[in-house]
Short mmCIF file of N, CA and C in Angstrom, two decimals:
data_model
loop_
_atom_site.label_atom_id
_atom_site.label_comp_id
_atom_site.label_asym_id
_atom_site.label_seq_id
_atom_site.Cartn_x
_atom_site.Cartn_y
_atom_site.Cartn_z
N UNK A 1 319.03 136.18 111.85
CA UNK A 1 317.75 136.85 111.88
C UNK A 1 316.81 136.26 110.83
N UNK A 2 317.33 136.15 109.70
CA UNK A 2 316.60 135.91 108.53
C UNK A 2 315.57 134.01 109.05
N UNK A 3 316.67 133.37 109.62
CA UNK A 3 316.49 131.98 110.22
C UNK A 3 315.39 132.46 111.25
N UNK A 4 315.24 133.16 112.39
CA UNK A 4 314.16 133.42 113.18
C UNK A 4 312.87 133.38 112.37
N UNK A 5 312.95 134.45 111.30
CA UNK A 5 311.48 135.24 110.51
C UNK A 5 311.17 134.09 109.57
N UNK A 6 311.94 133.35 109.40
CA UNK A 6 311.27 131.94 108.48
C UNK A 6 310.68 130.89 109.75
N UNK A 7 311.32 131.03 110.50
CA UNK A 7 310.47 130.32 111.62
C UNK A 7 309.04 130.79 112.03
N UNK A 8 308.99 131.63 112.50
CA UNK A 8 308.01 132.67 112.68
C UNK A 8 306.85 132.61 111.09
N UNK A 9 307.33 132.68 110.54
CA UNK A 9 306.17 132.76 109.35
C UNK A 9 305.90 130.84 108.60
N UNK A 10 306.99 130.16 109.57
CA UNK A 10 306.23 128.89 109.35
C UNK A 10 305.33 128.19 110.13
N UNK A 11 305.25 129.26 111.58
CA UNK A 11 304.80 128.42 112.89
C UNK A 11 303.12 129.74 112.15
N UNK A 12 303.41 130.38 111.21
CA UNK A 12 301.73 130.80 110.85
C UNK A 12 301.21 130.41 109.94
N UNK A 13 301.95 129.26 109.32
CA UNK A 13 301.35 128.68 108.21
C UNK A 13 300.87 126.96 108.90
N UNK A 14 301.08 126.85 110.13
CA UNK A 14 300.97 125.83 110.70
C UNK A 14 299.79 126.39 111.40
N UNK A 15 299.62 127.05 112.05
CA UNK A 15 298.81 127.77 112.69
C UNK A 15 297.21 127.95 111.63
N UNK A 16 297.72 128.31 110.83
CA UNK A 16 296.31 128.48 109.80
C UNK A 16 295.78 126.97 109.02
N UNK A 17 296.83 126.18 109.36
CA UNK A 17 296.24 125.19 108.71
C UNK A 17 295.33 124.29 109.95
N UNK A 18 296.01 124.34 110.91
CA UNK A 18 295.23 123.79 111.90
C UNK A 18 294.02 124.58 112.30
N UNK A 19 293.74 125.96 112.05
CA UNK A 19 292.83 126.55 112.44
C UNK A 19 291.37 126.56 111.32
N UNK A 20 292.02 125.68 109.82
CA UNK A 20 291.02 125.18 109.13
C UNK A 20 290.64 123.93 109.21
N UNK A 21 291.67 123.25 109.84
CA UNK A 21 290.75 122.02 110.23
C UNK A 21 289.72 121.92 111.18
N UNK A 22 290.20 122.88 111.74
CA UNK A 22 289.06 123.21 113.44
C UNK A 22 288.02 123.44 112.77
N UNK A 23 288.13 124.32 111.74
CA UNK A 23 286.92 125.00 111.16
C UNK A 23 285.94 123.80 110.17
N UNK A 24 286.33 123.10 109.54
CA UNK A 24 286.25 122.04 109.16
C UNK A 24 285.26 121.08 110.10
N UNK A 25 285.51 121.25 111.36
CA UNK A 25 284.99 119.84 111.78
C UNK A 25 286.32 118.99 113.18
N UNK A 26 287.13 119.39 112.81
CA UNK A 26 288.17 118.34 113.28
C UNK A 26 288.21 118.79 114.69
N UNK A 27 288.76 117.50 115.69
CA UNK A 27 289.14 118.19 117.17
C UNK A 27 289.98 118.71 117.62
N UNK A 28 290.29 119.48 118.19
CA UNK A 28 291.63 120.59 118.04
C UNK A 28 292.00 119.64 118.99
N UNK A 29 291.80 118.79 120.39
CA UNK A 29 292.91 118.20 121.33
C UNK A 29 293.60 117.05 120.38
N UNK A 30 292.78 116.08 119.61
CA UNK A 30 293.43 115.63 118.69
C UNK A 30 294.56 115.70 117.64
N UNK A 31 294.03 117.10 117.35
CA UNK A 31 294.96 117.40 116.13
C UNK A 31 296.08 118.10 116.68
N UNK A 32 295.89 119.02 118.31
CA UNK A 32 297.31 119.22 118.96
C UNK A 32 298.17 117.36 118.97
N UNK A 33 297.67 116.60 119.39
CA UNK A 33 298.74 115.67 119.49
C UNK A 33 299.11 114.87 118.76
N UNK A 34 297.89 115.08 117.29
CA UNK A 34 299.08 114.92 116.23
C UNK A 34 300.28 116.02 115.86
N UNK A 35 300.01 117.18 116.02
CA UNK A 35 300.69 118.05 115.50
C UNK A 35 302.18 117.93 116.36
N UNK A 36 302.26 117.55 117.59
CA UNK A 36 303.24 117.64 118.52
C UNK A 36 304.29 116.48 117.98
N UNK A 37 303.55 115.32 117.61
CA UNK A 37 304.07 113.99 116.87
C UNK A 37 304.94 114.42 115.32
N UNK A 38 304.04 115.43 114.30
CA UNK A 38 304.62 115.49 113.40
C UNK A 38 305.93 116.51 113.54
N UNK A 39 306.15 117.29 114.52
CA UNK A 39 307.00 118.14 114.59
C UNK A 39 308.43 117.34 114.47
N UNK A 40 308.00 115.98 114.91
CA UNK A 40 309.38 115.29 114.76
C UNK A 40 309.67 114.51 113.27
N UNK A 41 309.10 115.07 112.20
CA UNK A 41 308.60 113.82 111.31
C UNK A 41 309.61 114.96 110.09
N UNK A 42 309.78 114.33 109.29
CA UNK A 42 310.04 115.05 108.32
C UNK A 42 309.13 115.56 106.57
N UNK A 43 307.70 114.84 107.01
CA UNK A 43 307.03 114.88 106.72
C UNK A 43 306.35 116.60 106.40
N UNK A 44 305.68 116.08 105.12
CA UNK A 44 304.32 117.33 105.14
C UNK A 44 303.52 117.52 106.01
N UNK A 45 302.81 119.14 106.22
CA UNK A 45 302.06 119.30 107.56
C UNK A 45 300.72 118.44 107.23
N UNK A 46 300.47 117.78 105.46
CA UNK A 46 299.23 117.31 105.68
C UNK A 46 298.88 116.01 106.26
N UNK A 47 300.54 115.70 106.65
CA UNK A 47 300.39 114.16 107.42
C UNK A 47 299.32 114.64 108.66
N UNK A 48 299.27 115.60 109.20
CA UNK A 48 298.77 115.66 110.17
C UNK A 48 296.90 115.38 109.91
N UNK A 49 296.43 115.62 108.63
CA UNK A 49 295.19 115.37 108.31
C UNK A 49 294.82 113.93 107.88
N UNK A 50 295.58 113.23 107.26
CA UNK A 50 296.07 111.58 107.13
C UNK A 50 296.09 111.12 108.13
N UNK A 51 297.06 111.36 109.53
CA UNK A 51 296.90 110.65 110.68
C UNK A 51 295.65 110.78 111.62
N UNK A 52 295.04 111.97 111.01
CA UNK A 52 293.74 112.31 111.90
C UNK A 52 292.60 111.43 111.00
N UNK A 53 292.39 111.50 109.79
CA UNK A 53 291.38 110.51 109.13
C UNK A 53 291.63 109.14 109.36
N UNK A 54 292.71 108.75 109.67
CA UNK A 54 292.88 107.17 109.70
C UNK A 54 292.62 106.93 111.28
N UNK A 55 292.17 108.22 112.17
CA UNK A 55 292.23 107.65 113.71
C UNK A 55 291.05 107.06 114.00
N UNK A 56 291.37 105.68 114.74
CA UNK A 56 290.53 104.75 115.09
C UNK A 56 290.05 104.85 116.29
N UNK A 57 289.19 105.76 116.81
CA UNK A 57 289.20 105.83 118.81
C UNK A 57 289.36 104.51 119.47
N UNK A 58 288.78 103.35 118.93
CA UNK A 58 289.18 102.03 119.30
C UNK A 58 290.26 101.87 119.89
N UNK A 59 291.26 102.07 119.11
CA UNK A 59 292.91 101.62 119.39
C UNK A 59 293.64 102.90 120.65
N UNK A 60 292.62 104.18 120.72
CA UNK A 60 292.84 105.41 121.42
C UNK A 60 292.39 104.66 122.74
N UNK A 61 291.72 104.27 123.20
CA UNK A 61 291.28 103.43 124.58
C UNK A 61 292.25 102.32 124.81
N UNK A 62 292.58 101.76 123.62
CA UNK A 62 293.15 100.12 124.49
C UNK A 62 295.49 101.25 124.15
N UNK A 63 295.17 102.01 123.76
CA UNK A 63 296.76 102.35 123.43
C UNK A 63 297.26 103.76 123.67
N UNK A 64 298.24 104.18 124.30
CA UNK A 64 297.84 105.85 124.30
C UNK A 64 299.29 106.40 123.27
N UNK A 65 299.47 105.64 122.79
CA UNK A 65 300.34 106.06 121.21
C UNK A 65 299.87 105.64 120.20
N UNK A 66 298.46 105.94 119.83
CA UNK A 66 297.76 105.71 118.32
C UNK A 66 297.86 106.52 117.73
N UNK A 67 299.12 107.66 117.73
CA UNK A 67 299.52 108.80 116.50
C UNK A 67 300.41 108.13 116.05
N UNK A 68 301.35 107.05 117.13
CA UNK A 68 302.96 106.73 116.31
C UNK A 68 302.13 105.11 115.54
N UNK A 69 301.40 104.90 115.77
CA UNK A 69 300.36 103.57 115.30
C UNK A 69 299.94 103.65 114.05
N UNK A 70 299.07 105.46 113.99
CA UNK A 70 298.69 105.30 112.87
C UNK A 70 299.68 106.03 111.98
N UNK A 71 300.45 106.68 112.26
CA UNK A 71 301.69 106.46 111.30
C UNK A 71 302.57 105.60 110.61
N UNK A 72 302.64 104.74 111.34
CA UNK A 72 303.49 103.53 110.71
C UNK A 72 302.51 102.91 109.95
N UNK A 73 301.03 102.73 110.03
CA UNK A 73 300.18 102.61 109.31
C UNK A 73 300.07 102.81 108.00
N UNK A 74 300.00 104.28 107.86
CA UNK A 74 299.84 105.00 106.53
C UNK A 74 301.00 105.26 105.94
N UNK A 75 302.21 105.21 106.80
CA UNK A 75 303.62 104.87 105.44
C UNK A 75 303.82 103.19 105.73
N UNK A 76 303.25 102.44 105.85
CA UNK A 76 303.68 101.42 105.64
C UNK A 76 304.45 101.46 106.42
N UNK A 77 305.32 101.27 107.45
CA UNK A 77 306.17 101.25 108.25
C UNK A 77 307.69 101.71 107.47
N UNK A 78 307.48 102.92 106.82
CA UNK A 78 308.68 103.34 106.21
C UNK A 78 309.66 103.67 106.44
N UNK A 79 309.26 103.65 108.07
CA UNK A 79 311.19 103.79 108.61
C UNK A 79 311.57 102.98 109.43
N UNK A 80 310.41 102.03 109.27
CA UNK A 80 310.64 100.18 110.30
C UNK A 80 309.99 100.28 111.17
N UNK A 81 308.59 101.01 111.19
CA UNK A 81 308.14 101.63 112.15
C UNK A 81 308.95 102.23 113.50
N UNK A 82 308.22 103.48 114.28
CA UNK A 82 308.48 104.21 115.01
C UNK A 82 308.20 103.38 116.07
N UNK A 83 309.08 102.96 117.05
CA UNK A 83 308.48 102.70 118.43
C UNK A 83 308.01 103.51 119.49
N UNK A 84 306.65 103.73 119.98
CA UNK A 84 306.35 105.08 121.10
C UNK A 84 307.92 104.97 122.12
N UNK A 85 307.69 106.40 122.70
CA UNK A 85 308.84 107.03 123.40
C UNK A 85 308.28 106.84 124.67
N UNK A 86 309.04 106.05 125.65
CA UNK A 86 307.99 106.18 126.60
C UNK A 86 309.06 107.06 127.86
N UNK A 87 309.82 107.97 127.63
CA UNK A 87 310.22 109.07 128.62
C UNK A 87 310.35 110.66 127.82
N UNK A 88 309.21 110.64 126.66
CA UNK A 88 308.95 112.11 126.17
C UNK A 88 308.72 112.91 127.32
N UNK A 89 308.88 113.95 127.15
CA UNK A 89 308.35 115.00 127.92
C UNK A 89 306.97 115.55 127.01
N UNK A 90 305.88 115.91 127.91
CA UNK A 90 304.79 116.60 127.58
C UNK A 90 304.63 118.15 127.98
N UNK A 91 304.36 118.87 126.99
CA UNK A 91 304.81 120.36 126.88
C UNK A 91 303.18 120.95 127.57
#
């Protein structure tokens, strides 16, 4: 139980942070598909504001994995870079 209610009170601290970036300025379809990307990351939720400042729409037209792009980007390719998944499922 205790494992549920820490879930639950982390999916509202995720929730509020994305709901200040909205507020902020930022695009919420964007920042859903970073956010879907970092869920796999072991990363801080503020990667998700890092991968959104470094997004290039450029590379969003010619590539349709410029979240796993600009990640390997901004860590330097710290885990040998990520190669896109190309049989994810989309939720």
């Amino acid at each position: 139980m205790q494992h549920l209610y820490k879930s639950i009170n982390q999916q509202k601290t995720e929730q509020k942070y994305i709901a200040q970036l909205v507020t902020e300025g930022y695009e919420l379809d964007k920042l859903i598909e970073i956010y879907k990307f970092w869920l796999d990351t072991d990363e801080d939720i503020e990667l998700i504001k890092k991968i959104y400042d470094a997004y290039d729409p450029i590379n969003e037209e010619e590539d349709n994995h410029w979240v796993e792009e600009v990640y390997n980007q901004i860590t330097e390719n710290k885990y040998g870079g990520i190669k896109p998944r190309t049989n994810s499922c989309i939720l």
